[in-house]
Coordinates of C-alpha atoms in Angstrom, one line a residue:
Chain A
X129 CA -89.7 -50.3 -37.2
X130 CA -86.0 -50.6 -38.0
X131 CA -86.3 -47.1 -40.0
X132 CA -87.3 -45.7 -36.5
X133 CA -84.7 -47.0 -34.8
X134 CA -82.1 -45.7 -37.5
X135 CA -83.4 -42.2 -37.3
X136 CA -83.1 -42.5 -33.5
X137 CA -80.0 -42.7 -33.9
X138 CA -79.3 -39.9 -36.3
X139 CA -81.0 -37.4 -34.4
X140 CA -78.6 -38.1 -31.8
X141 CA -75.6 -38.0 -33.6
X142 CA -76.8 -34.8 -34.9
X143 CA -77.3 -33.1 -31.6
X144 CA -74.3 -34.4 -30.3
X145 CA -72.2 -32.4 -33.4
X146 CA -74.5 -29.9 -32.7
X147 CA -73.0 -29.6 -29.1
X148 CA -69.4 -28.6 -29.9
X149 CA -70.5 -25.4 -31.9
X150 CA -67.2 -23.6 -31.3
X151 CA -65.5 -26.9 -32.5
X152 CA -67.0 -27.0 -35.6
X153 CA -66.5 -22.7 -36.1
X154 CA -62.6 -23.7 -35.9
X155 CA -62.6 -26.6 -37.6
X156 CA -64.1 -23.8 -40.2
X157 CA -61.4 -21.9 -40.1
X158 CA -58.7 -24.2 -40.0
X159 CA -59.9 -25.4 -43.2
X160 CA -59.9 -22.3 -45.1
X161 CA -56.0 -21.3 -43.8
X162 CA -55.2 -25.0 -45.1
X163 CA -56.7 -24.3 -48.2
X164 CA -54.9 -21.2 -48.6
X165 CA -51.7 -23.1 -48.3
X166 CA -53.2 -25.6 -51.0
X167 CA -53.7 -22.8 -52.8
X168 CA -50.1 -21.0 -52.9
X169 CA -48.5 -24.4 -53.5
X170 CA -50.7 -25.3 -56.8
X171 CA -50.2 -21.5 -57.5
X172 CA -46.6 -21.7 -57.9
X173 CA -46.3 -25.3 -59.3
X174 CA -48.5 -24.4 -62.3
X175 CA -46.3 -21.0 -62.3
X176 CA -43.5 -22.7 -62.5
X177 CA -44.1 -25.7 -64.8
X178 CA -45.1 -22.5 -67.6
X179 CA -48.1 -24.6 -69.0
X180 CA -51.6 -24.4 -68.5
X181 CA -52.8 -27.9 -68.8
X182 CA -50.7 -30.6 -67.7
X183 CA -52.4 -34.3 -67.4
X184 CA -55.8 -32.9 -68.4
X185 CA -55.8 -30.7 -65.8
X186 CA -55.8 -26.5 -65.5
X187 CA -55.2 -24.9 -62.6
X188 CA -58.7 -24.6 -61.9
X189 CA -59.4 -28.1 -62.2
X190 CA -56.7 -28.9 -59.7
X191 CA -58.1 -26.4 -57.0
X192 CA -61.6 -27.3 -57.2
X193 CA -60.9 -30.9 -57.0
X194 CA -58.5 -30.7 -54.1
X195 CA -61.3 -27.9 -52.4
X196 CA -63.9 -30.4 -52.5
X197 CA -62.2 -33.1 -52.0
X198 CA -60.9 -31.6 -48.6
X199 CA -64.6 -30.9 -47.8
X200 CA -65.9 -34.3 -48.5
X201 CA -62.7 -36.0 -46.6
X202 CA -64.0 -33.5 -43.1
X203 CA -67.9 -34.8 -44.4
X204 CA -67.4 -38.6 -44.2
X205 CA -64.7 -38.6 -41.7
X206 CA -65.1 -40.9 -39.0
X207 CA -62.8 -41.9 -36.2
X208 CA -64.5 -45.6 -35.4
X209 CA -61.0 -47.1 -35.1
X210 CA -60.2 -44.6 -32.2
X211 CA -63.7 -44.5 -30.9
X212 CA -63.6 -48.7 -31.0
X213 CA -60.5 -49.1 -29.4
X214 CA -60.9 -46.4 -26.1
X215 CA -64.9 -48.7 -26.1
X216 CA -62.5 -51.9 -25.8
X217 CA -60.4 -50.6 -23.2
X218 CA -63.6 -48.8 -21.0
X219 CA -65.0 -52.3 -21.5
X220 CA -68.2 -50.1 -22.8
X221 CA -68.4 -52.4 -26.1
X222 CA -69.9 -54.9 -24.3
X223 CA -72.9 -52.6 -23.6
X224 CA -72.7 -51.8 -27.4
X225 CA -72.7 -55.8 -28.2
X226 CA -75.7 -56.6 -25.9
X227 CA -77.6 -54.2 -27.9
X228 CA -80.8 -55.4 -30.0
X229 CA -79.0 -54.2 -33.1
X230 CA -76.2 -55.5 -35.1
X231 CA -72.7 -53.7 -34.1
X232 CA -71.6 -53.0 -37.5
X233 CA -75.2 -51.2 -38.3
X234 CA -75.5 -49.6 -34.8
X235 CA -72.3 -48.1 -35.1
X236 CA -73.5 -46.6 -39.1
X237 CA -76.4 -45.5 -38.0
X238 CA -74.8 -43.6 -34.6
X239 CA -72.3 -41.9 -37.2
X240 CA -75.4 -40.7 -39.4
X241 CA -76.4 -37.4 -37.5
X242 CA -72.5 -36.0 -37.8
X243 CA -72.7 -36.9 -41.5
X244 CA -75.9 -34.8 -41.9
X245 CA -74.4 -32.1 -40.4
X246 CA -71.1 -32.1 -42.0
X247 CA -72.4 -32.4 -45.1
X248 CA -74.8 -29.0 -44.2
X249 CA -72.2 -27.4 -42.1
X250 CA -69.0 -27.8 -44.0
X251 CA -69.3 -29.7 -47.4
X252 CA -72.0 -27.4 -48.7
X253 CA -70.9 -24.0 -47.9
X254 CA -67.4 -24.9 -49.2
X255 CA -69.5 -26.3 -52.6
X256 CA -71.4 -22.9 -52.8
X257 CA -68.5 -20.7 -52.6
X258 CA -66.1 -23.0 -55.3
X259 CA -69.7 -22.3 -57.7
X260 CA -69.6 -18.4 -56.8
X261 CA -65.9 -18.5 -57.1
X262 CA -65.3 -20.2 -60.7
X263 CA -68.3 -18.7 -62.2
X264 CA -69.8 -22.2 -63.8
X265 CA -66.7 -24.5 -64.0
X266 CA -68.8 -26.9 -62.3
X267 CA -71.8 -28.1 -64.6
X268 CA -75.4 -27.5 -62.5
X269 CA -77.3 -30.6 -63.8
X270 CA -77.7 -34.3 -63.8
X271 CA -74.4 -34.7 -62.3
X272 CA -75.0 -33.4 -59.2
X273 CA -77.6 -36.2 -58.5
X274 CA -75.6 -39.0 -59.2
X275 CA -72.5 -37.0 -57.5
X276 CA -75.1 -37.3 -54.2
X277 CA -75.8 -41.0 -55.1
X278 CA -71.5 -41.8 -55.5
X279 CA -71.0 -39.7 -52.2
X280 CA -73.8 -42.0 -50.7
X281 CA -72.1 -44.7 -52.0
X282 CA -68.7 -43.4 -51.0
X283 CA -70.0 -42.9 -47.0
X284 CA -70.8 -46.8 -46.9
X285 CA -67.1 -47.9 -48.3
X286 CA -65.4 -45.4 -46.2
X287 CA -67.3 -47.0 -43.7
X288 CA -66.4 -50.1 -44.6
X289 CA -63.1 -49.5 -44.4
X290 CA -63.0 -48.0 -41.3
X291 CA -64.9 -51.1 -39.5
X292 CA -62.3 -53.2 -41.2
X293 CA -59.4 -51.8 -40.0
X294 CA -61.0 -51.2 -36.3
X295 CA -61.7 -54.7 -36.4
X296 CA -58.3 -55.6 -37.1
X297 CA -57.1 -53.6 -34.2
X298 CA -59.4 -56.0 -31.8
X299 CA -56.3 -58.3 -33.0
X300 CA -53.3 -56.6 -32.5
X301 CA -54.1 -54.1 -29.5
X302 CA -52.0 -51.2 -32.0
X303 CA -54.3 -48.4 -32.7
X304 CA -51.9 -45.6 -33.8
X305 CA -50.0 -47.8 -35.9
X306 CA -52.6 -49.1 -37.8
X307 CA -54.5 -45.7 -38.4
X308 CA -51.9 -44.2 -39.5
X309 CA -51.1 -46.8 -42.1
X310 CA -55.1 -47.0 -43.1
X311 CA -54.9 -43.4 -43.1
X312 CA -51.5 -42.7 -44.9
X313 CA -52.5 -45.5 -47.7
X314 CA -56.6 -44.0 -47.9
X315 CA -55.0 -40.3 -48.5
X316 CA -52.4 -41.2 -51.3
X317 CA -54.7 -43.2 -52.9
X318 CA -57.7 -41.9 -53.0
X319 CA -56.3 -38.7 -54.6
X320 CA -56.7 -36.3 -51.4
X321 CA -53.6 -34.9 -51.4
X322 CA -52.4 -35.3 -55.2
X323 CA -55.0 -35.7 -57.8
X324 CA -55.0 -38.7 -59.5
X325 CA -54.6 -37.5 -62.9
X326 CA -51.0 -35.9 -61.8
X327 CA -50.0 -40.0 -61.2
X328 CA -47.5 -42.1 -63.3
X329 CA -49.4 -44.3 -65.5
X330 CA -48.2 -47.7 -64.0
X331 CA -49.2 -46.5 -60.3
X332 CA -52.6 -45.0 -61.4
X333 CA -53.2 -48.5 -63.6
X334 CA -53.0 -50.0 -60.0
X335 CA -54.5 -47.3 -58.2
X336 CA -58.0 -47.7 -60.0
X337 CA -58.8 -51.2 -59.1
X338 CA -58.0 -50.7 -55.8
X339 CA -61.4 -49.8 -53.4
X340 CA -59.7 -45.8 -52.1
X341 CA -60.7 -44.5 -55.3
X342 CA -64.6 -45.4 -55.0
X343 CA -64.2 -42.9 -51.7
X344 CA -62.8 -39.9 -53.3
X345 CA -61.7 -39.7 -56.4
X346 CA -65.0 -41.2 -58.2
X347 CA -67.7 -38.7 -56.5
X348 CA -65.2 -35.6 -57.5
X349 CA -65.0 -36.9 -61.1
X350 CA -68.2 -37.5 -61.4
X351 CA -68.9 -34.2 -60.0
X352 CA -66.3 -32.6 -62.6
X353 CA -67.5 -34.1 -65.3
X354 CA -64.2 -35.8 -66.1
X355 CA -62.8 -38.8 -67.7
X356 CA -66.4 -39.0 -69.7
X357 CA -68.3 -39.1 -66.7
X358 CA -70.9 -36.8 -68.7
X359 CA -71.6 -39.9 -70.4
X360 CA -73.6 -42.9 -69.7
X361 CA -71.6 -44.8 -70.7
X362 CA -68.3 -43.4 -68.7
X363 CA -70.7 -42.7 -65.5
X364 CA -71.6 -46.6 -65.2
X365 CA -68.6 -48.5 -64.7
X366 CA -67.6 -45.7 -62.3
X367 CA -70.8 -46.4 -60.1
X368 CA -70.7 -49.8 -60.7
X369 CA -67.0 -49.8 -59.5
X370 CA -68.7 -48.0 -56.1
X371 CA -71.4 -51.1 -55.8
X372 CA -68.9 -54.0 -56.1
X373 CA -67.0 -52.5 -53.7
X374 CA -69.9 -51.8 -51.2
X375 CA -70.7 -54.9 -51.7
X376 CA -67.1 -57.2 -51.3
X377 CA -66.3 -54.9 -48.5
X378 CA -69.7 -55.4 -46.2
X379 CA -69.5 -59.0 -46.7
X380 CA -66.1 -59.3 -45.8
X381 CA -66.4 -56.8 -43.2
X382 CA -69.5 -58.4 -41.8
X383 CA -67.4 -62.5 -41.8
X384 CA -64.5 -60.5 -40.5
X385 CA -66.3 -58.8 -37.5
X386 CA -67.9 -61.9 -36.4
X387 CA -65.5 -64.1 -36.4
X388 CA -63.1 -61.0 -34.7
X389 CA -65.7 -60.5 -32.0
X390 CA -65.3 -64.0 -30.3
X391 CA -61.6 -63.0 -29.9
X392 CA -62.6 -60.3 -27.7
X393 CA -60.6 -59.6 -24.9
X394 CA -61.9 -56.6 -22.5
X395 CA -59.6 -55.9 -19.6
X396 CA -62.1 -54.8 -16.6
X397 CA -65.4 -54.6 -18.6
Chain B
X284 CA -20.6 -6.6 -3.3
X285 CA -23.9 -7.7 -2.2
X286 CA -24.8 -8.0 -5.9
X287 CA -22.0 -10.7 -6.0
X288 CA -23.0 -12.2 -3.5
X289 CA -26.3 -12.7 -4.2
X290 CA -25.2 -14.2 -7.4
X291 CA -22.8 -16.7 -5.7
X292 CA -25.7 -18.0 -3.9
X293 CA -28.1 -18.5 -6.6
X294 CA -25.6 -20.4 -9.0
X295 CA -25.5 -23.9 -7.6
X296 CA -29.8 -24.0 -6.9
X297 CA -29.9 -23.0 -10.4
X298 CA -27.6 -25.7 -11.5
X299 CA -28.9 -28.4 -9.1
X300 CA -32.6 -27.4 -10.3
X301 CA -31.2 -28.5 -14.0
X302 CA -29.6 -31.4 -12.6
X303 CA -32.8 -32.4 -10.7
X304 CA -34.9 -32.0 -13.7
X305 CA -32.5 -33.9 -16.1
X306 CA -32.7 -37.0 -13.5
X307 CA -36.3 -37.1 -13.2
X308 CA -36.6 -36.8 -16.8
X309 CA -34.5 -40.0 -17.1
X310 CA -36.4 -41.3 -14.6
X311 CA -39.6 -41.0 -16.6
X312 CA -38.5 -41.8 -20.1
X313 CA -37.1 -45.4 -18.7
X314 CA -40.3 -46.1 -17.4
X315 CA -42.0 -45.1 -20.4
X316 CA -39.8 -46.8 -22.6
X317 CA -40.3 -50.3 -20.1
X318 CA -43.9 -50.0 -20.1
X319 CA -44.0 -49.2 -23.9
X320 CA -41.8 -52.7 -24.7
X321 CA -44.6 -54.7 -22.8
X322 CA -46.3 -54.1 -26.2
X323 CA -44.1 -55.3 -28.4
X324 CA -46.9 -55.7 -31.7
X325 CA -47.9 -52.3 -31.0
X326 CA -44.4 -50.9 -30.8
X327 CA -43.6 -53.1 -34.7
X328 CA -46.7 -51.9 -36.1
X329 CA -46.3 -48.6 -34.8
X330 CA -42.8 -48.1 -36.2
X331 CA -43.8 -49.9 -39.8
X332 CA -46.8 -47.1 -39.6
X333 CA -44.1 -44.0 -39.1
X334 CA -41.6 -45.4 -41.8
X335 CA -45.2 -46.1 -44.1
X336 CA -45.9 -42.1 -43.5
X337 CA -42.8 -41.0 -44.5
X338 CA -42.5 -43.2 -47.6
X339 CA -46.2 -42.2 -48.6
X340 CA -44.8 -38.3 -48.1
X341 CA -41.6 -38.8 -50.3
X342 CA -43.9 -40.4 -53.4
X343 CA -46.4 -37.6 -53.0
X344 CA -42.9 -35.8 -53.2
X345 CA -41.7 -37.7 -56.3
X346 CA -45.2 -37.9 -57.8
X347 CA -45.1 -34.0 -58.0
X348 CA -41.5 -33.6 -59.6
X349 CA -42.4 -36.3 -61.8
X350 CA -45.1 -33.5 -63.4
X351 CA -43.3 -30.3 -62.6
X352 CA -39.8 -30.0 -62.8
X353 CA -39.1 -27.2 -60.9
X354 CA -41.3 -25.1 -58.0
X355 CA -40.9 -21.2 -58.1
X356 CA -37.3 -22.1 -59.2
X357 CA -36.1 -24.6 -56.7
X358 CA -34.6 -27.2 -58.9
X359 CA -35.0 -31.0 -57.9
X360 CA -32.4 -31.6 -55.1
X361 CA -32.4 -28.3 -53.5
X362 CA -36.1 -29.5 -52.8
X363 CA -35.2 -32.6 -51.7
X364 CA -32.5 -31.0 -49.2
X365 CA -35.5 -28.8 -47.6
X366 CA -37.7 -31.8 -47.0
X367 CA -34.9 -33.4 -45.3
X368 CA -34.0 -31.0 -43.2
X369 CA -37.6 -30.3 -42.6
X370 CA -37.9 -34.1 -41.5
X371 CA -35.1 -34.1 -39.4
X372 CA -36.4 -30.5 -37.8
X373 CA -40.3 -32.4 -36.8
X374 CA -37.8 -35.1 -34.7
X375 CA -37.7 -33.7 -31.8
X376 CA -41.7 -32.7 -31.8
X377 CA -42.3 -36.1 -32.3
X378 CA -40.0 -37.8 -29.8
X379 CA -40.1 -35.6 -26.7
X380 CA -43.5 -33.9 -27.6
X381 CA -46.3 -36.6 -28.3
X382 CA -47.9 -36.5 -25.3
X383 CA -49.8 -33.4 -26.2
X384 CA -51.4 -35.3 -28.2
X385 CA -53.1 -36.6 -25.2
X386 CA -53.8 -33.8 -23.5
X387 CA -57.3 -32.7 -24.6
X388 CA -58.4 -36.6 -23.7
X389 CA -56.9 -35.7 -20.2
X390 CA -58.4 -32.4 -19.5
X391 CA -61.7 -33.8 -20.8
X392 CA -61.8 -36.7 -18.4
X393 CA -60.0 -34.6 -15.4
X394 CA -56.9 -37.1 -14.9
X395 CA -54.7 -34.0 -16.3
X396 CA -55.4 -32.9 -11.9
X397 CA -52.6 -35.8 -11.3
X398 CA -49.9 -33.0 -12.8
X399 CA -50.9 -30.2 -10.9
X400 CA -50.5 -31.8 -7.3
X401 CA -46.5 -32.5 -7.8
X402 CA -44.2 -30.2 -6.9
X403 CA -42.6 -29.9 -10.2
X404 CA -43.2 -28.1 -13.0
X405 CA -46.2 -29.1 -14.4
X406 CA -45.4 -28.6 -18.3
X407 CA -42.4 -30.5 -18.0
X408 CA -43.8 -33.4 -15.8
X409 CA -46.0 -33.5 -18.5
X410 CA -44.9 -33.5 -21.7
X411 CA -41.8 -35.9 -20.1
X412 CA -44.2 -38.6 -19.5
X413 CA -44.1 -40.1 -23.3
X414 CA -40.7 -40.7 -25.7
X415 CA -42.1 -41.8 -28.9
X416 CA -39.2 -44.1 -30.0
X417 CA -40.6 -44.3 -33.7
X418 CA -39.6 -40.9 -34.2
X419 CA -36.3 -42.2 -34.5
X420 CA -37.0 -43.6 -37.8
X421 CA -38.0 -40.3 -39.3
X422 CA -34.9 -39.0 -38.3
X423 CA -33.0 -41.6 -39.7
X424 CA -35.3 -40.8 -43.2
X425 CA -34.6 -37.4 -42.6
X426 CA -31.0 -37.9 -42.3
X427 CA -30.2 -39.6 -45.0
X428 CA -32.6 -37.6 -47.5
X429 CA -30.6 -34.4 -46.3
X430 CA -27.1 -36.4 -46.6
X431 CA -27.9 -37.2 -49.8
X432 CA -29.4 -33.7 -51.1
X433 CA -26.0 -32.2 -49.3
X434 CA -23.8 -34.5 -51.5
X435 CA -25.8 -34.0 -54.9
X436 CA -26.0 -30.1 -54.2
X437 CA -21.8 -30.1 -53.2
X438 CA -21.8 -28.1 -50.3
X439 CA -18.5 -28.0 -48.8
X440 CA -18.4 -30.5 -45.6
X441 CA -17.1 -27.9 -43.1
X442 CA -17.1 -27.3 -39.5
X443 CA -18.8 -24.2 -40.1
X444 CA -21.6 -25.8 -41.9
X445 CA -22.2 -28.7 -39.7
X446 CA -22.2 -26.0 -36.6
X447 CA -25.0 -24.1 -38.9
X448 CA -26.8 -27.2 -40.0
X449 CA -27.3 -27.9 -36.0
X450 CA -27.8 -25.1 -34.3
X451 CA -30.5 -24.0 -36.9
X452 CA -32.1 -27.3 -37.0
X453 CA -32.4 -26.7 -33.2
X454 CA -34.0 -23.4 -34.2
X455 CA -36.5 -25.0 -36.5
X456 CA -37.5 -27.4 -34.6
X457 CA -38.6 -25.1 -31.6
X458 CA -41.0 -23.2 -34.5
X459 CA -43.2 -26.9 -35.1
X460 CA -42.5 -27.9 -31.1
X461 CA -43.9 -24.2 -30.3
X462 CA -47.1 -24.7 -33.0
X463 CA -48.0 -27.4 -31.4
X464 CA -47.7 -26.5 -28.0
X465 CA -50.2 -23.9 -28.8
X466 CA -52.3 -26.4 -30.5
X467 CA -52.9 -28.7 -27.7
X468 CA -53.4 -25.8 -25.4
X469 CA -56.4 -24.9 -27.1
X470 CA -58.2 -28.1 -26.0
X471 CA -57.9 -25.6 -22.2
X472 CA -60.3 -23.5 -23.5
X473 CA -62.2 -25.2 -26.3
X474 CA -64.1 -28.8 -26.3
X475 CA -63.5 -30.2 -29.2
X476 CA -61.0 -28.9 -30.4
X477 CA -59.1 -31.7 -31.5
X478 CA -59.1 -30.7 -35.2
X479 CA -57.1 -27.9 -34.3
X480 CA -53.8 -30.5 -33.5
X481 CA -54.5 -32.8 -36.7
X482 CA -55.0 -29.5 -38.9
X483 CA -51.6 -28.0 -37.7
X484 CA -49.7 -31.3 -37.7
X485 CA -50.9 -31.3 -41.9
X486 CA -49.7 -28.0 -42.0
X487 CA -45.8 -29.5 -41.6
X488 CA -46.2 -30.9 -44.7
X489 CA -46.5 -27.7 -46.2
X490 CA -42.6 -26.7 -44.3
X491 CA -41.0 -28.6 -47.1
X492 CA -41.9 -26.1 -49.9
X493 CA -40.2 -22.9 -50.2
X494 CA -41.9 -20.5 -48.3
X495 CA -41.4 -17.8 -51.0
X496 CA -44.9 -19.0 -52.5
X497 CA -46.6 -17.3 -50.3
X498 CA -47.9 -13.4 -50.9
X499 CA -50.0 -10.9 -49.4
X500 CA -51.2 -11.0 -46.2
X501 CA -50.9 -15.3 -46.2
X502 CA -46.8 -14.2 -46.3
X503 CA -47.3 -12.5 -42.9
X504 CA -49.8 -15.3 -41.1
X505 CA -47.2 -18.5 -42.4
X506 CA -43.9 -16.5 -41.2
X507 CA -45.3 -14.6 -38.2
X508 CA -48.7 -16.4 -36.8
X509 CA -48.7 -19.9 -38.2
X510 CA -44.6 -19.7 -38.9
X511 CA -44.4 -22.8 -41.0
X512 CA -42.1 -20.9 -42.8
X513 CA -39.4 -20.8 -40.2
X514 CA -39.7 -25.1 -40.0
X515 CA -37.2 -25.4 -43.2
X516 CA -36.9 -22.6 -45.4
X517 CA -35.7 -19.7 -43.4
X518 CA -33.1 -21.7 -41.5
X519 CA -32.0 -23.8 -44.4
X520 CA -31.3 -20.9 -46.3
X521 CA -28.6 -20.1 -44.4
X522 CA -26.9 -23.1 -45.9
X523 CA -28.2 -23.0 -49.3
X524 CA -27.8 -19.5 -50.2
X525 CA -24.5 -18.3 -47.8
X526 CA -24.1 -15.1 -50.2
X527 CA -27.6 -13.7 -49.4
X528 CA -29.1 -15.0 -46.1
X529 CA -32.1 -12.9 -45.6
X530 CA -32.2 -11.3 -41.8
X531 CA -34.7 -13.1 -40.9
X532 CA -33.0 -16.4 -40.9
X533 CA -30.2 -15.0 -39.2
X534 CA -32.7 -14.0 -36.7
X535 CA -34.5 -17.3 -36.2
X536 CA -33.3 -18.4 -33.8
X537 CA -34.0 -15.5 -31.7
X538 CA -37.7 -15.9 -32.5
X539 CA -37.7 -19.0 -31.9
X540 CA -36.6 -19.1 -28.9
X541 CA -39.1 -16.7 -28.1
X542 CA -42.1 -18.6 -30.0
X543 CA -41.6 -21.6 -27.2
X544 CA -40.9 -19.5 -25.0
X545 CA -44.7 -17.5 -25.6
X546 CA -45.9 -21.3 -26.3
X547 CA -45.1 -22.7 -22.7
X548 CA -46.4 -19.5 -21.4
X549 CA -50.3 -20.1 -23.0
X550 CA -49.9 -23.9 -22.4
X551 CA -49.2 -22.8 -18.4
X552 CA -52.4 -20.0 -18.5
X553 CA -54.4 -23.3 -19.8
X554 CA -53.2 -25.1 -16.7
X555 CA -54.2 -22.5 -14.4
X556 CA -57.8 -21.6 -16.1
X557 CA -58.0 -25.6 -15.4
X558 CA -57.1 -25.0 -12.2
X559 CA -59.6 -22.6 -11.4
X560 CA -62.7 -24.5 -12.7
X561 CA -61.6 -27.0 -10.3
X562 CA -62.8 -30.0 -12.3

């Protein structure tokens, strides 16, 4: 019963992406004259610095994790903050509340369909050509099923976070501000714009407890085969890292959201 | 002789149209400014959020040099000077500019008809509505970032080299004010189009590198199409190397003059496709 109602909801969240075709083609392109610019900068800095490792990491390593990790920050974006706060102000989040469906899973499952097709429409081409490009630098095996079971995992914190911060904003009525500080401190941290490896040891000795890395960072490792992920035994605490943090962050997200939503005020609903 | 006289009579509507704009403007801004204090939480948060960005920039800045010493051979503080001067050259996009941001929300929901029915220009109404006051902070950032590169470099404190550092931060900043004029305007013609704006405002974090990265035909799209490379490096060059100022930085500021000027013109053939669908 509830399995229907989910997949409800994902179809229309896929025809909805569907709908903005010539969106998504620029969206496409954008991307690739971004990662062009990714591309010169790495160029030069590994030009520069005159080795070809440095921290573990070639110049190969760096562009394939900062391609994919582009792709997979377009796959599980979501703009629920933004999205929440303009359903505040409409006073349309009451309709949302009076549904026969929790708010925090309606609001998952209604974001499903873009995932699907981001993941088909952006995240995989972009995987496809990296593999063509590099000529096997990425292993085809094993790892790409638990790399589909960390991004899985990595969708629910993202979302997680996401809800959190929205949920904060039914607080302080300040959406820029906050989104730009969840999404300055997500981006840093989560190694989306510098790698983690390239980090000083005392910030990336922080850095790893902290949940950004379980959204970025741990799917590309795993992925990459780094940091022994192509062991059990360095693949589990990595994916166990994921689950505590699904885990802490729906519970708290789920006390948080309740007790936010009798705070509620909606100007004109 | 009628020549003269024609121009005679044009000089003060020309004047009092400037005057007329500047008042309104002021008009606008206070109102903005008034309505924008009601929310004081919003306006802390928001500010702590700007000064949060620019910190997170500079260790992303210092998290590189910390690996890599030098980039294509720009040594530590020339680097630094070009991010500053690239800060302090996205100011005035950010403070007179933001509302673009809002434009695509506008056209979408038709409340962007309000601009078209006053009898003033309709770009300038526009983007005049919003001063984003936490701009202010980035150009303080900026500022001192560029004060301090200046200093640690020893460029002579001249009144040549201030009158430079202006007048081509002016230039520079018209480049990122005209890339994202064009951005918004897409939202005219495309729905959803949104990414476009986010995607170009990401590129400005790519101005702060030395533009001399780039080769092929990537050299021609970031100094001609996307010219990211006229935000910092071609005008700062004109400080940092006097000996051997390439021509196009000397000629910057001609383009961009003529990059906002091509900029209002496609934002101003957006308002009147809008027009014509009469939504």
């Amino acid at each position: 019963m509830n399995l229907k109602r989910f997949a409800a909801l994902t179809k229309a969240g896929i025809q909805e992406s569907l709908q903005y075709r010539l969106g998504t083609a620029v969206t496409l392109f954008s991307n690739l004259i971004y990662l062009a610019l990714v591309y010169f900068l790495w160029k030069a800095i590994y030009a520069s610095s005159g080795k070809d490792v440095v921290r573990g990491m070639t110049f190969e390593d760096t562009m394939i994790y900062l391609i994919l990790a582009t792709a997979l920050f377009n796959f599980l974006e979501q703009f629920i903050v933004w999205d929440m706060s303009r359903s505040i102000q409409s006073g349309k989040i009451i309709l949302d509340l009076l549904k026969p469906m929790k708010y925090r899973i309606y609001t998952f499952w209604s974001y499903s369909g873009a995932h699907v097709v981001q993941f088909f429409l952006t995240f995989t081409p972009t995987f496809i050509i990296v593999c063509l490009l590099t000529g096997g630098a990425i292993h085809i095996g094993v790892n790409l099923l638990f790399f589909v079971l960390s991004t899985v995992l990595a969708l629910v914190v993202n979302f997680n976070i996401e809800m959190l911060v929205a949920t904060l904003c039914l607080y302080t009525e300040s959406t820029w501000g906050i989104n730009i500080v969840k999404e300055t401190i997500v981006l840093l941290l989560s190694g989306v714009s510098i790698p983690l490896a390239f980090f000083p040891e005392t910030i990336r000795g922080i850095v790893s407890i902290l949940p950004f890395r379980a959204v970025y960072d741990i799917p590309l490792t795993i992925l990459l085969q780094k940091n022994g992920a192509d062991q059990l035994s360095g693949l589990l605490p990595m994916l166990g890292m994921q689950l505590c943090w699904v885990v802490i962050l729906t519970i708290a997200g789920n006390l948080f959201f309740n007790h936010a939503v009798r705070k509620i005020t909606v100007n004109g609903g | 002789m009628n020549e003269k006289n024609n121009l005679t009579n044009q000089m003060p509507i020309h004047k009092r149209g400037l005057k007329f704009y500047a008042s309104i403007y002021k008009k606008i801004i206070i109102q903005d400014i008034k309505s924008k204090m009601s929310y004081r939480a919003d306006f802390i948060i928001s500010t702590v959020g700007m000064v949060m960005t620019n910190l997170a920039g500079f260790l992303t800045f210092m998290i590189l040099f910390h690996n890599f010493p030098t980039i294509n051979g720009w040594d530590y503080h020339h680097m630094l000077f070009l991010y500053g001067f690239s800060l302090v050259a996205l100011t005035p996009v950010q403070c007179f500019f933001d509302n673009n941001w809002n434009l695509r929300f506008q056209v979408q929901s038709g409340d962007f008809i309000k601009y078209c029915f006053r009898p003033i220009n309709v770009f300038f109404y526009f983007i005049s509505e919003v001063f984003d006051v936490k701009g202010l902070g980035q150009l303080a950032f900026g500022l001192g970032t560029l004060g301090y590169a200046w200093h640690k470099i020893g460029l002579p404190v001249t009144a040549l080299n201030i009158g430079k550092t202006i007048v081509f931060l002016i230039t520079a900043s018209l480049f990122m004010i005209a890339i994202m004029n064009f951005a918004a305007a897409t939202c005219f013609w495309i729905i959803g189009s949104g990414y476009v704006m986010v995607i170009m405002f990401r590129f400005k974090d790519f101005a702060r590198y030395p533009a001399s990265i780039f080769s092929g035909i990537f050299k021609i799209i970031f100094t001609f199409i996307i010219p990211i490379a006229f935000v910092a490096y071609y005008p700062s060059l004109v400080l940092l190397t006097p000996d051997k100022v390439p021509v196009l930085s000397w000629l910057s500021p001609l383009f961009g003059v003529l990059f906002f000027y091509l900029s209002y013109r496609f934002w101003m053939l957006g308002v009147r496709k809008y027009d014509f669908t009469g939504s």
